[in-house]
Coordinates of C-alpha atoms in Angstrom, one line a residue:
M29 CA 136.8 77.0 98.6
T30 CA 133.6 75.1 97.9
T31 CA 134.3 71.6 96.8
L32 CA 136.8 69.1 95.4
D33 CA 135.8 67.0 92.4
P34 CA 136.0 63.2 92.9
R35 CA 139.0 63.1 90.5
T36 CA 141.2 65.9 91.7
A37 CA 145.0 66.0 91.2
L38 CA 147.6 67.7 93.3
V39 CA 150.1 69.6 91.0
A40 CA 153.3 70.8 92.7
V41 CA 155.3 73.3 90.6
D42 CA 159.1 73.5 90.7
L43 CA 159.7 72.0 94.2
Q44 CA 163.1 70.9 93.2
N45 CA 166.6 71.1 94.7
G46 CA 167.7 74.4 93.1
V47 CA 164.4 76.2 93.8
M48 CA 164.3 75.0 97.4
A49 CA 167.7 76.6 98.0
L50 CA 166.2 80.0 97.3
S51 CA 164.5 82.3 99.8
G52 CA 160.7 82.9 99.5
S53 CA 158.2 85.5 100.7
P54 CA 155.7 85.6 102.3
H55 CA 156.3 81.9 103.1
S56 CA 159.7 80.2 103.2
T57 CA 160.3 77.6 100.6
G58 CA 160.7 75.1 103.5
D59 CA 157.2 75.9 104.7
V60 CA 155.8 75.5 101.2
L61 CA 157.5 72.1 100.9
T62 CA 156.3 70.9 104.3
R63 CA 152.7 71.9 103.4
T64 CA 152.9 70.3 99.9
V65 CA 154.3 67.1 101.4
R66 CA 151.2 66.9 103.8
L67 CA 148.9 67.4 100.8
A68 CA 150.7 64.8 98.7
E69 CA 150.6 62.2 101.4
T70 CA 146.8 62.8 101.8
F71 CA 146.2 62.7 98.0
R72 CA 148.2 59.4 97.7
A73 CA 146.4 57.8 100.7
R74 CA 143.1 58.5 98.9
G75 CA 144.3 57.2 95.5
L76 CA 144.3 60.6 93.9
P77 CA 147.0 61.7 91.4
V78 CA 150.0 63.6 92.5
V79 CA 151.9 65.5 89.8
L80 CA 155.4 66.8 90.4
V81 CA 156.5 69.4 87.9
R82 CA 160.2 70.2 87.5
V83 CA 161.8 72.8 85.3
T84 CA 165.1 72.2 83.5
A85 CA 167.2 73.7 80.7
A86 CA 170.0 72.8 78.4
A87 CA 173.4 73.9 79.8
D88 CA 174.0 76.1 76.7
G89 CA 170.6 77.8 77.0
S90 CA 169.6 76.5 73.6
D91 CA 166.1 75.6 74.7
A92 CA 165.3 78.9 76.5
A93 CA 162.3 80.8 75.4
P94 CA 163.3 83.4 72.8
G95 CA 162.2 87.0 72.8
R96 CA 163.4 90.3 74.2
T97 CA 162.2 91.4 77.6
D98 CA 162.8 94.5 79.7
L99 CA 164.1 92.3 82.5
R100 CA 166.9 89.9 82.0
R101 CA 166.4 86.3 83.3
S102 CA 166.9 87.2 86.9
S103 CA 164.6 85.0 89.0
G104 CA 167.5 84.6 91.4
A105 CA 168.0 81.0 90.2
P106 CA 171.4 80.2 88.7
S107 CA 171.7 79.5 85.0
A108 CA 171.6 75.9 83.9
A109 CA 175.3 76.0 83.0
A110 CA 176.3 77.4 86.4
S111 CA 173.9 75.2 88.4
P112 CA 175.1 72.4 90.6
A113 CA 174.5 68.8 89.7
G114 CA 170.9 67.8 90.6
W115 CA 169.5 71.3 90.8
D116 CA 166.6 70.3 88.6
E117 CA 165.7 67.1 90.5
I118 CA 162.5 66.9 92.6
T119 CA 163.4 67.5 96.2
G120 CA 163.9 64.3 98.3
D121 CA 160.9 65.0 100.6
L122 CA 158.5 64.7 97.6
A123 CA 160.4 62.3 95.2
G124 CA 160.5 58.5 95.2
H125 CA 156.8 57.6 95.0
P126 CA 156.3 55.3 92.0
G127 CA 152.7 56.3 91.5
D128 CA 153.4 60.0 91.1
I129 CA 153.5 61.6 87.7
V130 CA 156.6 63.6 87.0
V131 CA 156.3 66.3 84.3
T132 CA 159.4 68.2 82.9
K133 CA 158.9 71.7 81.6
R134 CA 161.2 74.2 79.9
N135 CA 158.8 77.2 80.2
W136 CA 156.9 78.8 83.0
S137 CA 153.7 76.9 82.5
A138 CA 153.5 73.2 83.4
F139 CA 151.1 72.7 80.4
Y140 CA 153.1 74.3 77.6
G141 CA 155.1 71.8 75.6
T142 CA 154.5 69.0 78.1
D143 CA 152.2 66.0 78.5
L144 CA 150.5 67.2 81.6
D145 CA 147.1 67.6 80.0
L146 CA 147.3 64.1 78.6
H147 CA 148.2 62.6 82.0
L148 CA 145.3 64.4 83.7
R149 CA 142.7 63.6 81.0
R150 CA 143.6 59.9 80.8
R151 CA 143.0 59.7 84.6
G152 CA 139.7 61.5 84.4
V153 CA 140.9 64.5 86.4
T154 CA 138.6 67.5 86.3
Q155 CA 140.2 69.6 89.0
I156 CA 143.7 70.5 90.0
V157 CA 145.0 71.7 93.4
L158 CA 148.1 73.9 92.8
T159 CA 151.2 74.5 95.0
G160 CA 154.7 75.6 94.3
V161 CA 157.3 78.3 93.6
A162 CA 157.1 81.0 92.3
T163 CA 153.6 82.2 92.8
S164 CA 153.6 84.8 90.1
I165 CA 155.6 82.8 87.5
G166 CA 155.3 79.0 87.4
V167 CA 152.2 78.7 89.6
E168 CA 150.3 81.5 87.9
S169 CA 151.2 80.4 84.4
T170 CA 150.1 76.9 85.2
A171 CA 146.8 78.1 86.8
R172 CA 146.0 80.2 83.7
A173 CA 146.6 77.3 81.4
A174 CA 144.6 74.9 83.6
H175 CA 141.7 77.4 83.5
E176 CA 142.0 77.7 79.7
H177 CA 142.0 73.9 79.4
G178 CA 138.7 73.7 81.3
Y179 CA 139.9 72.4 84.7
H180 CA 138.5 73.6 88.0
V181 CA 141.5 75.2 89.7
T182 CA 142.2 75.4 93.5
L183 CA 145.2 77.5 94.6
V184 CA 146.7 76.7 98.0
T185 CA 147.9 80.1 99.0
D186 CA 150.0 79.1 102.0
A187 CA 151.7 76.3 100.0
M188 CA 153.2 78.7 97.4
T189 CA 155.6 81.6 97.6
D190 CA 157.6 84.0 95.5
R191 CA 160.9 85.8 95.4
D192 CA 158.9 89.1 95.5
P193 CA 156.1 89.3 98.2
E194 CA 154.3 92.0 96.2
A195 CA 154.2 89.7 93.1
H196 CA 152.8 86.9 95.4
R197 CA 150.1 89.3 96.8
H198 CA 149.1 90.5 93.3
S199 CA 148.6 86.9 92.0
V200 CA 146.7 85.8 95.1
E201 CA 144.4 88.9 95.4
K202 CA 144.0 90.0 91.7
I203 CA 144.6 87.0 89.4
F204 CA 143.7 83.8 91.2
P205 CA 140.1 84.8 92.0
R206 CA 139.6 85.0 88.2
L207 CA 141.0 81.5 87.6
G208 CA 139.6 79.4 90.4
E209 CA 139.2 79.2 94.2
T210 CA 141.8 79.9 96.8
G211 CA 142.3 78.4 100.2
T212 CA 144.8 77.1 102.7
T213 CA 146.4 73.7 103.2
S214 CA 144.0 73.1 106.1
D215 CA 141.0 74.0 103.9
V216 CA 142.1 71.5 101.2
L217 CA 142.8 68.8 103.8
G218 CA 139.4 69.4 105.4
L219 CA 137.6 69.1 102.0
L220 CA 139.6 65.9 101.2
T221 CA 138.4 64.4 104.5
A222 CA 134.8 65.5 103.9
T223 CA 134.6 64.3 100.3
T224 CA 136.6 61.0 100.5
S225 CA 135.6 59.6 103.9

């Protein structure tokens, strides 16, 4: 990691009740949440935007992305119809800060079909710092879209995880270096201290 722009936003992908109940690898979802909370607290303290992205779906599946795939929808998450109440709510450790931006998506990417880009541009954001679950799905899709939209992208590799450790490794080692810069929670916190103190 080299730098953080003066208007950098933290974007946390799918850290919600239903996802936090799943296991993750190589990092536990609990560790990802803990690290993201630390980042969010620091961003808020410096007056930088925090974006909390949640995924939801209609109970009857009517808003699911169409198209045939080799793999059935089997991320390990329950279907919307079978999900417990509140599965799609931002987890309590992150929720409840009135200044945060909450974006609701119905696809993998936090940009597709949402107002995320509008929120960022109106706040003069030029860089995003990404955390979340799952690395190879929601995080990678959002990183690709952010890159395509012209944002500088920083990926916090110890504040994201996947259901499949090999998928996480592939995203971190093969895809993310093409989309932005990677680093740890400590790296980002160090840069925040250096650039905003």
